[in-house]
XYZ file of C-alpha atoms in Angstrom:
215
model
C -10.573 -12.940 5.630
C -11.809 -11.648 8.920
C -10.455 -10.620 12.118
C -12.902 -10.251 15.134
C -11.174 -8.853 18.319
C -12.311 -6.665 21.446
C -11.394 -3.212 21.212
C -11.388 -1.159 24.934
C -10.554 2.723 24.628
C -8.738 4.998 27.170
C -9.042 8.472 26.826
C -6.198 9.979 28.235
C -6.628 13.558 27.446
C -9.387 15.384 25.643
C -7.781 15.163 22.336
C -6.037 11.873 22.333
C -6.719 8.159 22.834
C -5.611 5.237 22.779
C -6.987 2.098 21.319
C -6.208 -1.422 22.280
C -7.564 -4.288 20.377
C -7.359 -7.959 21.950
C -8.268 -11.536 20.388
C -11.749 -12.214 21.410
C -11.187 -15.532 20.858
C -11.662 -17.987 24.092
C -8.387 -17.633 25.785
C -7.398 -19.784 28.829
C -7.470 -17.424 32.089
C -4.069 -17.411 32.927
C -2.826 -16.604 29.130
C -2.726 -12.958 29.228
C -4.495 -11.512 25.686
C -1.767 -10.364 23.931
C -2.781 -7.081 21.986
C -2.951 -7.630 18.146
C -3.035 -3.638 17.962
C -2.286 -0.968 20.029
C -3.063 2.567 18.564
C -2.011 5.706 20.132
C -3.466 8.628 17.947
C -4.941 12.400 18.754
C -8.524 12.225 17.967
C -8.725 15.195 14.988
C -9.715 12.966 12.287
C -10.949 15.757 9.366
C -8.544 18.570 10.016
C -7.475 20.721 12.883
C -10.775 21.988 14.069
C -13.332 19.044 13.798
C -16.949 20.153 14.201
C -17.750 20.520 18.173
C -21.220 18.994 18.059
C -19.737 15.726 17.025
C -18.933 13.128 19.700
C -15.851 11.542 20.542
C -17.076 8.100 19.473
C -18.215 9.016 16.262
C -14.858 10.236 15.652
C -12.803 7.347 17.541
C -15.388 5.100 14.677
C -13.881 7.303 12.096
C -10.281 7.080 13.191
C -10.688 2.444 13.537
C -12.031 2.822 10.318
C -9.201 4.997 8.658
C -6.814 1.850 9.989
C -8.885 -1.225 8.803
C -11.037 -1.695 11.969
C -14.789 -1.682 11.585
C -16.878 -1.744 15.206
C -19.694 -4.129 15.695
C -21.573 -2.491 18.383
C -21.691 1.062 19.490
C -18.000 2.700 20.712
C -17.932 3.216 24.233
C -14.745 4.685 26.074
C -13.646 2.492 28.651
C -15.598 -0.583 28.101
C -14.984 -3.486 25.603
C -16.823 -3.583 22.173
C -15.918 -5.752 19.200
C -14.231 -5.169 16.502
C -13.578 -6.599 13.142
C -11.189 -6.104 10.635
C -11.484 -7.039 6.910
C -8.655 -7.921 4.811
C -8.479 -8.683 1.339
C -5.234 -10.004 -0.733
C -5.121 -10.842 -4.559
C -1.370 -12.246 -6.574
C -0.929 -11.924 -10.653
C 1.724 -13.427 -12.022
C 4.240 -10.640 -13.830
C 6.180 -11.474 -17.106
C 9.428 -10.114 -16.967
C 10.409 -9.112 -20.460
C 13.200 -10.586 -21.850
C 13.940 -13.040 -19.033
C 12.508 -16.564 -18.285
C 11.422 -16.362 -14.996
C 7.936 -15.168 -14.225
C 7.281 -13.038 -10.830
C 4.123 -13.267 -8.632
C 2.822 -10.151 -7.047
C 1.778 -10.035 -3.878
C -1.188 -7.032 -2.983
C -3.530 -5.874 -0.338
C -6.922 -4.167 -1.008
C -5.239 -0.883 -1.114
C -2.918 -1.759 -3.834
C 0.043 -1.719 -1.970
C 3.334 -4.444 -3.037
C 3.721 -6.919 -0.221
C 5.991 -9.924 -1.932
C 6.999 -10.550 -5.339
C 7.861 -13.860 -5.535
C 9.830 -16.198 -8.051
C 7.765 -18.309 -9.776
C 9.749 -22.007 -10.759
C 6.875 -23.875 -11.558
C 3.225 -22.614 -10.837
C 2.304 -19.154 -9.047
C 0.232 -21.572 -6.518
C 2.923 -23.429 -5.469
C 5.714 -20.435 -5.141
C 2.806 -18.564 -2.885
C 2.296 -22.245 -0.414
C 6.077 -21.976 -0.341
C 5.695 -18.001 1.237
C 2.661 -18.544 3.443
C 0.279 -18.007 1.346
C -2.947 -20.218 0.201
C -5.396 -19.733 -2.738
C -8.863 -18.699 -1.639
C -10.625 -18.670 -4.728
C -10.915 -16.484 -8.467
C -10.590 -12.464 -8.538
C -12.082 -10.215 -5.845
C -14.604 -7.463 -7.049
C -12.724 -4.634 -8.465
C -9.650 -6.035 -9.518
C -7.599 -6.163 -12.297
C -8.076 -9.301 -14.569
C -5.633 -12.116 -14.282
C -5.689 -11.566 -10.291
C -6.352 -14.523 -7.648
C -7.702 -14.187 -4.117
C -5.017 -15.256 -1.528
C -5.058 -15.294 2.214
C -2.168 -15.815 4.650
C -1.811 -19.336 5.775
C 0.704 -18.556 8.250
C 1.957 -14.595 9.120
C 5.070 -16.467 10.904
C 6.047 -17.791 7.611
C 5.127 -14.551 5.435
C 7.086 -12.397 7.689
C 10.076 -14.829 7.709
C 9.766 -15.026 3.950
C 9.806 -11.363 3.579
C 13.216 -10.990 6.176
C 14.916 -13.535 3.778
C 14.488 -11.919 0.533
C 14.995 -8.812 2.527
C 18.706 -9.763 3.876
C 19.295 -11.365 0.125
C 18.449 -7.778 -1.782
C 20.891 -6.163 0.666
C 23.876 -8.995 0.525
C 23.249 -8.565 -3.730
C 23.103 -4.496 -3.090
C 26.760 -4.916 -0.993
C 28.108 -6.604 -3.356
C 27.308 -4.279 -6.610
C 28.437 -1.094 -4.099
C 31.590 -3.062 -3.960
C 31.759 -3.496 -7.981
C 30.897 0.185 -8.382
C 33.483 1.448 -6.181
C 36.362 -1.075 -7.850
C 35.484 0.309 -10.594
C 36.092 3.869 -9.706
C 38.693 3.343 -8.241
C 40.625 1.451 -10.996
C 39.134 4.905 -13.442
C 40.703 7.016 -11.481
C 44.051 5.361 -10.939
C 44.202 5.211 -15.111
C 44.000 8.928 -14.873
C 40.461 9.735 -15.469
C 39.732 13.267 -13.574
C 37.510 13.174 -10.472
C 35.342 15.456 -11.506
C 34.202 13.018 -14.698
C 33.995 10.589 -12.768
C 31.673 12.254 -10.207
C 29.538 12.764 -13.054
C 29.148 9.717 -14.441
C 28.418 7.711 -10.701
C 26.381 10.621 -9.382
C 27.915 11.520 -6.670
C 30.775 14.287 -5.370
C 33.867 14.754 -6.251
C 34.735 14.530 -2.309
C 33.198 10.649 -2.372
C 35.556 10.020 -5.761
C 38.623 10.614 -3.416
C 36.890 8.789 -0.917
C 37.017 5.603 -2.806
C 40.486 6.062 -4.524
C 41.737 6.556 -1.028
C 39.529 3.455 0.035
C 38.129 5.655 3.166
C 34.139 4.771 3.714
C-alpha cells in the first residue's frame, strides 16, 4: 500500500532539520492537516564527516529514505514537495508444536514481528478480526507459505495490539505471583537462601525479600 503526503522542511541549524509530512489529501480549509510524521533528526546521514560537496537535499533524500519516505519531486527546504511512502505486510500461519492452536504472524517488509495472532478457525478470518485484510498471494522475496496483508483499519490494529498487550502483562503478574509463593513456601521448609537464589536467578537479598513479603 501507498501513502502520498506533502513533506515541507525547516532547517533550523546547519546540521539539523526537521521534517514534517502532512496528508495531501483534499482537506476542508478549516480542518487543520494533522501531521502523519514529524521527524526531528541532525542531517549526518553516512558518518560524522559527510562529504562537503554534497548538498543538503541530497542528504535530507537520504535521511526520508532511511525512514520509509521516498520524494516525488526534487527536495526543497522550506517549500512543500510530495512524498510517498511504501509499505508492504505479509502473515504465515505458525504451527506450534505440540499444541492445537495454530498462530498467525504478523510482518513488515523489514522482517520485523508486529502481531501474532490466534488462529480458531482460518488465518483470514483471525487477521479481519485484528484489522487486517488479505491483499492477495506472496510478495516478491518472501518466504513461501506467506500472504500479502494490508491494514484495514490502524485504529483497530493498534487497539488489538494494547489488548493482547495488557493480557501478556495480567498472565506475567500472575506467574511473578506463583514464582514468589513458591519461594517463599521453599524457604519457610528450610531450604537455604542461597539455593534458592540459584535456582530463581536472582540474589540472595531478593530471596529475603520475598520470605519477608517486602517488594
Amino acid at each position: 500500500m501507498g501513502f502520498r503526503a506533502l513533506a515541507t522542511i525547516a532547517q533550523h541549524e546547519p546540521e539539523e532539520v526537521v521534517i514534517e509530512i502532512v496528508p495531501s489529501g483534499d482537506l476542508p480549509a478549516s480542518a487543520p492537516a494533522t501531521p502523519a510524521a514529524t521527524i526531528t533528526s541532525a542531517l549526518r546521514p553516512g558518518g560524522p564527516d559527510p562529504d562537503p560537496f554534497i548538498s543538503p537535499e541530497h542528504r535530507i533524500t537520504y535521511l526520508l529514505r532511511e525512514i520509509g519516505w521516498a520524494p516525488l519531486e526534487t527536495v526543497v527546504i522550506g517549500s512543500p514537495f510530495g512524498v510517498v511512502r511504501e509499505t508492504r505486510f505479509r502473515a504465515a500461519v505458525v504451527n506450534h508444536e505440540g499444541g492445537s492452536t495454530d498462530s498467525v504472524q504478523v510482518r513488515n517488509d523489514d522482517g520485523e514481528l508486529l502481531a501474532e495472532l490466534a488462529v480458531s478457525s482460518t488465518a483470514a478470518d483471525a487477521l479481519a478480526l485484528s484489522g487486517w485484510t488479505v491483499v492477495g498471494a506472496s510478495g516478491g522475496g518472501w518466504p513461501d507459505g506467506t500472504i500479502a496483508i494490508a491494514p484495514r483499519d490502524w485504529k483497530v490494529v493498534v487497539e488489538q495490539a494494547k489488548t493482547d498487550r495488557e493480557i501478556a502483562q495480567r498472565e506475567a503478574s500472575r506467574r511473578d505471583s506463583f514464582w514468589a509463593a513458591c519461594v517463599r513456601e521453599a524457604i519457610l521448609d528450610g531450604h537455604t537462601a542461597k539455593d534458592l537464589a540459584e535456582i530463581a536467578g536472582v540474589s540472595v537479598q531478593r530471596i529475603y525479600q520475598i520470605r519477608d513479603r517486602r517488594r
